[in-house]
């Protein structure tokens, strides 16, 4: 059962504009959320995170918003740059009957930033 | 210590052979995880160590899979009698304070 869902497999944005990547989750016990960026043939690289007690966290061009009532989070990248082109994974941490402290990942959204 | 190191980066093996992967975590991290990623999917949890103790195992980890972390340092993941369905990227991650997960570059396994 997929507890973390990224319903948009791909997104294309022009350079300089805002990229918005969305993520939904089903487990209300998740207490920490992370976004990872992944290039082909490499491991995921940590981007930004947010605790469930917050609704916004900002780091430079990256901002993550959390709406707990909707079980929804989003990653905003502004302005978008061609180097941001990668696959972005949403992940959630929390009590899980099967994996303790492990992260639950979505399937990823492939972002393409065009010049 | 610059991060999580995984070896080999790529492994091609014939069906039925055994393979072993190694992960060297960030030295001060006491939690270590193995994940598997297949095409079009996010990483899926396989197993987790707290120091040398293997505390959790996923349903994905069949009897052909075994993982160890002797002395709570590096970890190995062995797959016996490999099958074509085992072809995937195997990722190791170590966790430090404040939920600081760091992933290695992964081992790409191809079973032919």
Coordinates of N, CA and C in Angstrom, one line a residue:
Chain A
X1 N 0.9 -1.2 0.0 CA 0.0 0.0 0.0 C 0.9 1.2 0.0
X2 N 0.6 2.1 -0.9 CA 1.4 3.3 -1.1 C 0.9 4.4 -0.1
X3 N 1.7 4.7 0.9 CA 1.3 5.7 1.9 C 1.7 7.1 1.5
X4 N 2.6 7.2 0.6 CA 3.1 8.5 0.1 C 2.9 8.5 -1.4
X5 N 2.2 9.5 -1.9 CA 1.8 9.5 -3.3 C 2.2 10.8 -4.0
X6 N 2.9 10.6 -5.1 CA 3.2 11.8 -6.0 C 2.5 11.5 -7.3
X7 N 1.4 12.2 -7.5 CA 0.5 11.9 -8.6 C 0.9 12.4 -9.9
X8 N 1.9 13.3 -9.9 CA 2.4 13.8 -11.2 C 3.7 13.2 -11.5
X9 N 3.8 12.3 -12.5 CA 5.0 11.7 -12.9 C 6.0 12.7 -13.4
X10 N 5.5 13.7 -14.1 CA 6.5 14.7 -14.7 C 5.9 16.1 -14.7
X11 N 6.9 17.0 -14.8 CA 6.5 18.4 -14.7 C 7.5 19.2 -15.6
X12 N 7.1 20.1 -16.4 CA 8.0 20.9 -17.2 C 7.7 22.4 -16.9
X13 N 8.8 23.1 -16.6 CA 8.7 24.5 -16.2 C 9.7 25.3 -17.0
X14 N 9.4 26.5 -17.3 CA 10.4 27.4 -17.9 C 11.4 28.0 -16.9
X15 N 12.6 28.1 -17.3 CA 13.6 28.7 -16.4 C 13.1 30.1 -15.9
X16 N 13.3 30.3 -14.6 CA 12.9 31.5 -14.0 C 11.5 31.5 -13.3
X17 N 10.7 30.5 -13.8 CA 9.3 30.4 -13.2 C 9.3 29.6 -12.0
X18 N 8.2 29.4 -11.3 CA 8.1 28.6 -10.1 C 7.7 27.2 -10.5
X19 N 8.4 26.3 -9.8 CA 8.1 24.8 -9.9 C 7.4 24.4 -8.7
X20 N 6.2 23.7 -8.8 CA 5.5 23.3 -7.6 C 5.3 21.8 -7.8
X21 N 5.9 21.1 -6.8 CA 5.8 19.6 -6.8 C 4.9 19.2 -5.6
X22 N 4.0 18.3 -5.9 CA 3.0 18.0 -4.9 C 3.2 16.5 -4.3
X23 N 2.7 16.3 -3.1 CA 2.8 15.0 -2.5 C 1.6 14.9 -1.5
X24 N 1.0 13.7 -1.5 CA -0.1 13.4 -0.6 C 0.3 12.2 0.2
X25 N -0.2 12.1 1.5 CA 0.1 11.0 2.3 C -1.1 10.5 3.0
X26 N -1.1 9.3 3.4 CA -2.3 8.7 4.0 C -2.2 8.5 5.5
X27 N -0.9 8.3 6.0 CA -0.7 8.0 7.4 C -0.6 9.2 8.3
X28 N -1.6 9.5 9.1 CA -1.6 10.7 10.0 C -0.5 10.6 11.1
X29 N 0.1 9.5 11.2 CA 1.2 9.3 12.2 C 2.6 9.8 11.7
X30 N 2.7 10.1 10.5 CA 4.0 10.6 10.0 C 4.3 11.8 10.7
X31 N 5.6 12.0 11.1 CA 6.0 13.1 11.9 C 7.0 14.0 11.3
X32 N 7.5 13.5 10.2 CA 8.6 14.3 9.5 C 8.6 14.0 8.0
X33 N 8.8 15.0 7.2 CA 8.7 14.9 5.8 C 10.0 15.5 5.1
X34 N 10.4 14.8 4.1 CA 11.6 15.2 3.4 C 11.4 15.2 1.9
X35 N 12.2 16.0 1.3 CA 12.3 16.0 -0.2 C 13.7 15.7 -0.6
X36 N 13.8 14.8 -1.6 CA 15.1 14.4 -2.1 C 15.1 14.6 -3.6
X37 N 16.3 14.9 -4.1 CA 16.5 15.1 -5.5 C 17.4 14.0 -6.0
X38 N 17.1 13.4 -7.2 CA 17.9 12.3 -7.6 C 18.2 12.4 -9.1
X39 N 19.5 12.3 -9.4 CA 20.0 12.2 -10.8 C 20.1 10.8 -11.2
X40 N 20.1 10.4 -12.5 CA 20.2 9.1 -12.9 C 21.5 8.5 -12.4
X41 N 21.5 7.2 -12.0 CA 22.7 6.5 -11.5 C 23.3 7.1 -10.3
X42 N 22.6 7.9 -9.5 CA 23.1 8.4 -8.3 C 22.1 8.1 -7.2
X43 N 22.5 8.2 -5.9 CA 21.6 8.1 -4.8 C 20.8 9.3 -4.6
X44 N 19.7 9.3 -3.9 CA 19.0 10.5 -3.6 C 19.8 11.5 -2.8
X45 N 19.6 12.8 -3.0 CA 20.3 13.8 -2.3 C 19.3 14.6 -1.5
X46 N 19.5 14.8 -0.2 CA 18.6 15.5 0.6 C 18.5 17.0 0.2
X47 N 17.2 17.4 0.2 CA 17.0 18.8 -0.3 C 16.5 19.7 0.9
X48 N 15.4 19.3 1.4 CA 14.7 20.1 2.5 C 13.8 19.2 3.2
X49 N 13.5 19.6 4.5 CA 12.6 18.8 5.3 C 11.7 19.7 6.1
X50 N 10.7 19.1 6.7 CA 9.7 19.8 7.6 C 9.2 18.9 8.6
X51 N 9.1 19.4 9.8 CA 8.5 18.6 10.9 C 7.0 18.8 10.8
X52 N 6.3 17.8 11.4 CA 4.8 17.9 11.3 C 4.2 19.0 12.2
X53 N 5.1 19.6 13.0 CA 4.6 20.6 13.9 C 4.7 22.0 13.2
X54 N 5.2 22.0 12.0 CA 5.4 23.3 11.3 C 4.5 23.2 10.0
X55 N 4.3 24.4 9.4 CA 3.6 24.4 8.1 C 4.4 24.9 7.0
X56 N 5.6 25.4 7.3 CA 6.4 25.9 6.2 C 7.9 25.9 6.7
X57 N 8.7 25.6 5.7 CA 10.1 25.6 5.9 C 10.8 26.1 4.6
X58 N 11.7 27.1 4.8 CA 12.3 27.7 3.6 C 13.8 27.6 3.7
X59 N 14.4 27.3 2.5 CA 15.8 27.3 2.4 C 16.2 27.7 1.0
X60 N 16.6 29.0 1.0 CA 17.0 29.6 -0.3 C 15.9 29.6 -1.3
X61 N 16.1 28.9 -2.4 CA 15.0 28.9 -3.5 C 14.0 27.8 -3.2
X62 N 14.2 27.1 -2.2 CA 13.3 25.9 -1.9 C 12.4 26.2 -0.7
X63 N 11.1 26.0 -0.8 CA 10.2 26.1 0.3 C 9.3 24.9 0.3
X64 N 9.1 24.3 1.5 CA 8.2 23.2 1.6 C 7.0 23.6 2.5
X65 N 5.8 23.4 2.0 CA 4.6 23.7 2.7 C 3.9 22.4 3.2
X66 N 3.4 22.4 4.4 CA 2.7 21.2 4.9 C 1.3 21.6 5.3
X67 N 0.3 20.9 4.8 CA -1.1 21.0 5.2 C -1.5 19.7 5.8
X68 N -1.5 19.7 7.2 CA -1.7 18.4 7.8 C -3.2 18.0 7.7
X69 N -4.1 18.9 7.7 CA -5.5 18.6 7.6 C -5.8 17.9 6.3
X70 N -5.1 18.3 5.3 CA -5.3 17.8 3.9 C -4.4 16.6 3.7
X71 N -3.4 16.4 4.6 CA -2.4 15.4 4.4 C -1.7 15.6 3.0
X72 N -1.2 16.8 2.9 CA -0.6 17.3 1.6 C 0.6 18.1 1.9
X73 N 1.6 17.9 1.1 CA 2.8 18.8 1.2 C 3.2 19.2 -0.2
X74 N 3.9 20.3 -0.4 CA 4.3 20.7 -1.7 C 5.7 21.3 -1.5
X75 N 6.5 21.2 -2.6 CA 7.8 21.8 -2.7 C 7.7 22.9 -3.8
X76 N 8.1 24.1 -3.4 CA 8.2 25.2 -4.3 C 9.6 25.5 -4.6
X77 N 10.0 25.7 -5.9 CA 11.3 26.0 -6.3 C 11.1 27.3 -7.1
X78 N 11.7 28.4 -6.6 CA 11.6 29.7 -7.3 C 12.9 30.5 -7.1
X79 N 13.5 31.0 -8.1 CA 13.2 30.7 -9.5 C 13.8 29.4 -9.9
X80 N 13.1 28.7 -10.8 CA 13.6 27.4 -11.3 C 14.8 27.6 -12.2
X81 N 15.8 26.7 -12.1 CA 17.0 26.8 -13.0 C 17.1 25.4 -13.7
X82 N 17.8 25.4 -14.9 CA 18.0 24.2 -15.6 C 18.6 23.1 -14.8
X83 N 19.5 23.5 -13.9 CA 20.2 22.5 -13.0 C 19.3 21.8 -12.0
X84 N 18.1 22.3 -11.9 CA 17.1 21.7 -11.0 C 16.4 20.5 -11.7
X85 N 16.7 20.3 -13.0 CA 16.1 19.2 -13.7 C 16.6 17.9 -13.1
X86 N 15.7 17.1 -12.5 CA 16.0 15.8 -11.8 C 14.7 15.2 -11.4
X87 N 14.8 14.0 -10.8 CA 13.6 13.4 -10.2 C 13.5 13.8 -8.7
X88 N 12.4 14.2 -8.3 CA 12.2 14.7 -6.9 C 11.3 13.7 -6.2
X89 N 11.8 13.2 -5.1 CA 11.0 12.3 -4.3 C 10.6 12.9 -3.0
X90 N 9.3 12.7 -2.6 CA 8.8 13.0 -1.4 C 8.9 11.8 -0.4
X91 N 9.3 12.0 0.8 CA 9.4 10.9 1.7 C 8.8 11.3 3.1
X92 N 8.3 10.3 3.8 CA 7.8 10.6 5.1 C 8.3 9.6 6.1
X93 N 8.5 10.0 7.3 CA 9.0 9.2 8.4 C 8.0 9.1 9.5
X94 N 7.8 7.9 10.1 CA 6.9 7.8 11.2 C 6.6 6.4 11.5
X95 N 5.9 6.2 12.6 CA 5.6 4.8 13.0 C 5.0 4.0 11.8
X96 N 5.6 2.9 11.6 CA 5.1 2.1 10.5 C 5.2 0.7 10.9
X97 N 4.2 -0.1 10.7 CA 4.1 -1.5 11.3 C 5.2 -2.3 10.7
X98 N 5.8 -1.9 9.6 CA 6.7 -2.8 8.9 C 8.2 -2.3 9.0
X99 N 8.4 -1.0 9.2 CA 9.7 -0.5 8.9 C 10.2 0.5 10.0
X100 N 9.6 0.5 11.1 CA 10.2 1.4 12.2 C 10.5 2.8 11.8
X101 N 11.7 3.1 11.8 CA 12.1 4.5 11.5 C 12.3 4.8 10.0
X102 N 12.1 3.8 9.1 CA 12.5 4.0 7.7 C 11.6 5.0 7.0
X103 N 12.1 5.5 6.0 CA 11.3 6.5 5.2 C 10.4 5.8 4.2
X104 N 9.2 6.4 4.0 CA 8.3 5.9 3.0 C 8.4 6.9 1.8
X105 N 8.7 6.4 0.7 CA 8.9 7.3 -0.5 C 7.7 7.3 -1.4
X106 N 7.5 8.4 -2.1 CA 6.6 8.4 -3.3 C 7.3 7.9 -4.5
X107 N 6.6 7.8 -5.6 CA 7.2 7.3 -6.8 C 8.1 8.3 -7.6
X108 N 8.0 9.6 -7.1 CA 8.8 10.6 -7.8 C 8.1 11.4 -8.8
X109 N 8.6 12.6 -9.0 CA 8.2 13.5 -10.1 C 9.4 14.0 -10.8
X110 N 9.4 13.8 -12.1 CA 10.5 14.2 -13.0 C 10.3 15.6 -13.4
X111 N 11.2 16.5 -12.9 CA 11.1 17.9 -13.3 C 12.1 18.3 -14.4
X112 N 11.6 18.9 -15.4 CA 12.4 19.4 -16.5 C 12.3 21.0 -16.5
X113 N 13.4 21.6 -16.3 CA 13.4 23.1 -16.4 C 14.0 23.5 -17.7
X114 N 13.2 24.1 -18.6 CA 13.7 24.5 -19.9 C 14.2 25.9 -20.0
X115 N 15.3 26.1 -20.7 CA 15.8 27.5 -20.8 C 14.8 28.5 -21.5
Chain B
X1 N 35.7 11.8 6.5 CA 34.6 11.0 6.1 C 33.6 11.8 5.3
X2 N 33.4 11.5 4.0 CA 32.7 12.5 3.2 C 31.3 12.0 2.9
X3 N 30.8 10.9 3.4 CA 29.5 10.4 3.1 C 29.4 8.9 3.1
X4 N 28.3 8.4 2.6 CA 28.0 7.0 2.5 C 28.6 6.4 1.3
X5 N 29.4 5.4 1.4 CA 30.1 4.7 0.3 C 29.5 3.4 0.0
X6 N 29.2 3.1 -1.2 CA 28.7 1.8 -1.6 C 29.6 1.2 -2.7
X7 N 29.8 -0.1 -2.5 CA 30.6 -0.9 -3.5 C 30.0 -2.3 -3.8
X8 N 30.0 -2.7 -5.0 CA 30.5 -2.0 -6.2 C 29.4 -1.0 -6.7
X9 N 29.7 -0.2 -7.7 CA 28.7 0.7 -8.2 C 27.8 -0.1 -9.2
X10 N 28.4 -1.0 -9.9 CA 27.6 -1.8 -10.8 C 27.9 -3.3 -10.7
X11 N 26.9 -4.2 -10.8 CA 27.2 -5.6 -10.8 C 26.3 -6.3 -11.8
X12 N 26.9 -7.0 -12.7 CA 26.2 -7.9 -13.6 C 26.4 -9.3 -13.2
X13 N 25.4 -10.1 -13.0 CA 25.6 -11.5 -12.6 C 24.6 -12.4 -13.4
X14 N 25.0 -13.6 -13.4 CA 24.1 -14.6 -14.1 C 23.0 -15.1 -13.1
X15 N 21.9 -15.4 -13.6 CA 20.8 -15.9 -12.7 C 21.3 -17.1 -11.9
X16 N 21.0 -17.1 -10.7 CA 21.4 -18.3 -9.8 C 22.7 -18.0 -9.0
X17 N 23.4 -17.0 -9.4 CA 24.7 -16.7 -8.7 C 24.3 -15.9 -7.4
X18 N 25.3 -15.9 -6.5 CA 25.2 -15.1 -5.3 C 26.0 -13.8 -5.5
X19 N 25.4 -12.7 -4.9 CA 26.1 -11.4 -5.0 C 26.1 -10.8 -3.6
X20 N 27.1 -10.0 -3.3 CA 27.2 -9.3 -2.0 C 27.6 -7.9 -2.3
X21 N 26.9 -7.0 -1.6 CA 27.2 -5.5 -1.7 C 27.6 -5.0 -0.4
X22 N 28.4 -4.0 -0.4 CA 28.9 -3.4 0.8 C 28.5 -1.9 0.9
X23 N 28.3 -1.5 2.2 CA 27.9 -0.1 2.5 C 28.8 0.3 3.7
X24 N 29.5 1.4 3.5 CA 30.2 2.1 4.6 C 29.5 3.4 4.9
X25 N 28.8 3.4 6.1 CA 28.0 4.6 6.4 C 28.9 5.7 7.0
X26 N 28.3 6.9 7.2 CA 29.0 7.9 7.9 C 29.3 7.4 9.3
X27 N 30.6 7.6 9.7 CA 31.1 6.9 10.9 C 30.3 7.2 12.2
X28 N 29.8 8.4 12.4 CA 29.1 8.6 13.6 C 27.6 8.3 13.6
X29 N 27.1 7.8 12.5 CA 25.7 7.4 12.3 C 25.5 6.0 12.8
X30 N 24.6 5.8 13.8 CA 24.4 4.5 14.3 C 23.3 3.7 13.6
X31 N 22.4 4.4 12.8 CA 21.4 3.7 12.1 C 21.7 3.6 10.6
X32 N 21.5 2.4 10.1 CA 21.8 2.1 8.7 C 20.6 1.4 8.1
X33 N 20.3 1.8 6.9 CA 19.1 1.3 6.1 C 19.6 0.8 4.8
X34 N 18.9 -0.3 4.3 CA 19.0 -0.7 2.9 C 17.6 -0.5 2.3
X35 N 17.7 0.0 1.0 CA 16.5 0.2 0.2 C 16.8 -0.3 -1.2
X36 N 15.7 -0.6 -1.9 CA 15.8 -1.1 -3.2 C 14.9 -0.1 -4.1
X37 N 15.5 0.2 -5.3 CA 14.7 1.1 -6.2 C 14.6 0.4 -7.6
X38 N 13.4 0.3 -8.1 CA 13.3 -0.2 -9.4 C 12.7 0.9 -10.3
X39 N 12.8 0.7 -11.6 CA 12.4 1.8 -12.5 C 11.0 2.3 -12.3
X40 N 10.9 3.6 -12.2 CA 9.5 4.2 -12.0 C 9.0 4.1 -10.6
X41 N 9.8 3.7 -9.7 CA 9.4 3.6 -8.3 C 10.3 4.4 -7.4
X42 N 9.8 4.7 -6.2 CA 10.6 5.3 -5.2 C 11.4 4.2 -4.5
X43 N 12.4 4.6 -3.8 CA 13.1 3.6 -2.9 C 12.1 2.9 -2.0
X44 N 12.3 1.6 -1.9 CA 11.5 0.8 -1.0 C 12.4 0.2 0.1
X45 N 11.9 0.3 1.3 CA 12.6 -0.2 2.5 C 12.8 -1.7 2.5
X46 N 14.1 -2.1 2.8 CA 14.4 -3.5 2.9 C 14.7 -3.9 4.3
X47 N 15.6 -3.2 5.0 CA 16.0 -3.6 6.3 C 16.7 -2.5 7.0
X48 N 16.8 -2.5 8.3 CA 17.3 -1.4 9.2 C 18.2 -2.0 10.3
X49 N 19.3 -1.3 10.6 CA 20.2 -1.7 11.7 C 20.3 -0.5 12.6
X50 N 20.3 -0.8 13.9 CA 20.7 0.1 14.9 C 21.9 -0.4 15.5
X51 N 23.1 0.2 15.2 CA 24.4 -0.3 15.5 C 24.5 -1.7 14.8
X52 N 24.8 -2.8 15.6 CA 24.9 -4.1 14.9 C 23.6 -4.9 14.9
X53 N 22.6 -4.4 15.5 CA 21.4 -5.1 15.6 C 20.4 -4.8 14.4
X54 N 20.0 -5.9 13.8 CA 19.1 -5.8 12.7 C 17.7 -5.7 13.3
X55 N 17.0 -4.6 13.3 CA 15.8 -4.4 14.0 C 14.5 -4.6 13.2
X56 N 14.6 -4.3 11.9 CA 13.4 -4.4 11.1 C 13.7 -5.0 9.7
X57 N 12.8 -5.8 9.2 CA 13.0 -6.4 7.9 C 11.7 -6.3 7.1
X58 N 11.7 -5.8 5.9 CA 10.5 -5.7 5.1 C 10.1 -7.0 4.6
X59 N 8.8 -7.0 4.2 CA 8.2 -8.2 3.5 C 9.0 -8.5 2.2
X60 N 9.6 -7.4 1.6 CA 10.3 -7.6 0.4 C 11.5 -8.4 0.5
X61 N 12.0 -8.5 1.7 CA 13.3 -9.3 2.0 C 13.0 -10.7 2.1
X62 N 13.1 -11.4 1.0 CA 12.9 -12.9 1.0 C 14.0 -13.6 1.7
X63 N 13.8 -14.9 1.8 CA 14.8 -15.7 2.5 C 16.2 -15.7 1.7
X64 N 16.1 -15.3 0.5 CA 17.4 -15.3 -0.3 C 18.3 -14.1 0.0
X65 N 17.7 -13.2 0.8 CA 18.4 -12.0 1.1 C 18.9 -12.0 2.6
X66 N 20.1 -11.6 2.8 CA 20.6 -11.5 4.2 C 21.5 -10.3 4.3
X67 N 21.3 -9.6 5.4 CA 22.1 -8.4 5.7 C 22.8 -8.6 7.0
X68 N 24.0 -8.0 7.1 CA 24.8 -8.0 8.4 C 25.4 -6.6 8.6
X69 N 25.7 -6.4 9.8 CA 26.4 -5.2 10.2 C 27.3 -5.5 11.4
X70 N 28.4 -6.2 11.1 CA 29.3 -6.6 12.2 C 29.9 -5.4 12.9
X71 N 29.9 -5.4 14.2 CA 30.5 -4.4 15.0 C 29.9 -3.0 14.7
X72 N 28.7 -3.0 14.1 CA 28.0 -1.7 14.0 C 28.7 -0.7 13.0
X73 N 29.6 -1.2 12.1 CA 30.3 -0.3 11.2 C 29.7 -0.5 9.8
X74 N 30.5 -1.1 8.9 CA 30.0 -1.3 7.6 C 28.9 -2.4 7.6
X75 N 28.1 -2.4 6.5 CA 27.1 -3.4 6.3 C 27.2 -4.1 5.0
X76 N 26.8 -5.4 4.9 CA 26.8 -6.1 3.7 C 25.3 -6.6 3.4
X77 N 25.0 -6.7 2.2 CA 23.7 -7.2 1.8 C 24.0 -8.3 0.8
X78 N 23.6 -9.5 1.1 CA 23.9 -10.7 0.2 C 22.6 -11.2 -0.4
X79 N 22.6 -11.5 -1.7 CA 21.4 -12.1 -2.4 C 21.9 -13.4 -2.9
X80 N 21.3 -14.5 -2.5 CA 21.6 -15.8 -2.9 C 20.7 -16.2 -4.1
X81 N 21.2 -17.0 -5.0 CA 20.4 -17.6 -6.1 C 19.6 -16.5 -6.8
X82 N 20.4 -15.5 -7.3 CA 19.7 -14.3 -7.8 C 18.7 -14.7 -8.9
X83 N 17.7 -13.8 -9.0 CA 16.6 -14.0 -10.0 C 16.6 -12.7 -10.8
X84 N 16.0 -12.7 -12.0 CA 15.9 -11.5 -12.8 C 15.2 -10.4 -12.1
X85 N 14.2 -10.8 -11.3 CA 13.4 -9.8 -10.6 C 14.2 -9.1 -9.5
X86 N 15.4 -9.5 -9.2 CA 16.3 -8.9 -8.3 C 17.0 -7.7 -8.9
X87 N 16.9 -7.5 -10.2 CA 17.6 -6.4 -10.9 C 17.0 -5.1 -10.4
X88 N 17.9 -4.3 -9.8 CA 17.4 -3.0 -9.2 C 18.6 -2.2 -8.8
X89 N 18.3 -1.0 -8.3 CA 19.4 -0.2 -7.6 C 19.2 -0.5 -6.2
X90 N 20.3 -0.9 -5.5 CA 20.3 -1.1 -4.1 C 21.0 0.1 -3.4
X91 N 20.2 0.7 -2.5 CA 20.6 1.9 -1.9 C 20.9 1.7 -0.4
X92 N 21.9 2.3 0.1 CA 22.2 2.3 1.5 C 22.1 3.7 2.1
X93 N 21.5 3.9 3.2 CA 21.4 5.2 3.9 C 21.8 5.1 5.3
X94 N 22.5 6.1 5.8 CA 22.7 6.1 7.3 C 22.0 7.4 7.8
X95 N 21.7 7.2 9.1 CA 20.9 8.3 9.7 C 21.7 8.9 10.9
X96 N 21.8 10.2 10.9 CA 22.4 10.9 12.0 C 21.4 11.6 12.8
X97 N 21.8 12.5 13.6 CA 20.9 13.3 14.5 C 19.9 14.1 13.6
X98 N 18.8 14.5 14.2 CA 17.8 15.3 13.6 C 17.3 14.7 12.2
X99 N 17.2 13.5 12.2 CA 16.6 12.8 11.0 C 17.5 13.0 9.8
X100 N 18.8 13.2 10.0 CA 19.7 13.5 8.8 C 20.0 12.2 8.1
X101 N 19.1 11.8 7.1 CA 19.4 10.7 6.3 C 20.4 11.0 5.2
X102 N 21.4 10.2 5.0 CA 22.3 10.4 3.8 C 22.4 9.1 3.1
X103 N 22.2 9.2 1.8 CA 22.2 8.0 0.9 C 23.5 7.9 0.2
X104 N 23.9 6.7 -0.1 CA 25.0 6.4 -0.9 C 24.6 6.5 -2.4
X105 N 25.6 6.2 -3.3 CA 25.3 6.3 -4.7 C 24.6 5.1 -5.2
X106 N 24.6 4.0 -4.4 CA 23.8 2.8 -4.8 C 24.7 1.8 -5.6
X107 N 24.2 0.6 -5.6 CA 24.8 -0.5 -6.4 C 23.7 -0.9 -7.4
X108 N 24.0 -0.8 -8.7 CA 23.1 -1.2 -9.7 C 23.3 -2.7 -10.0
X109 N 22.3 -3.5 -9.7 CA 22.4 -4.9 -10.0 C 21.7 -5.3 -11.3
X110 N 22.3 -6.0 -12.2 CA 21.6 -6.5 -13.3 C 21.8 -8.0 -13.3
X111 N 20.7 -8.8 -13.3 CA 20.7 -10.2 -13.4 C 20.4 -10.7 -14.8
X112 N 21.3 -11.4 -15.4 CA 21.0 -11.8 -16.8 C 20.8 -13.3 -16.9

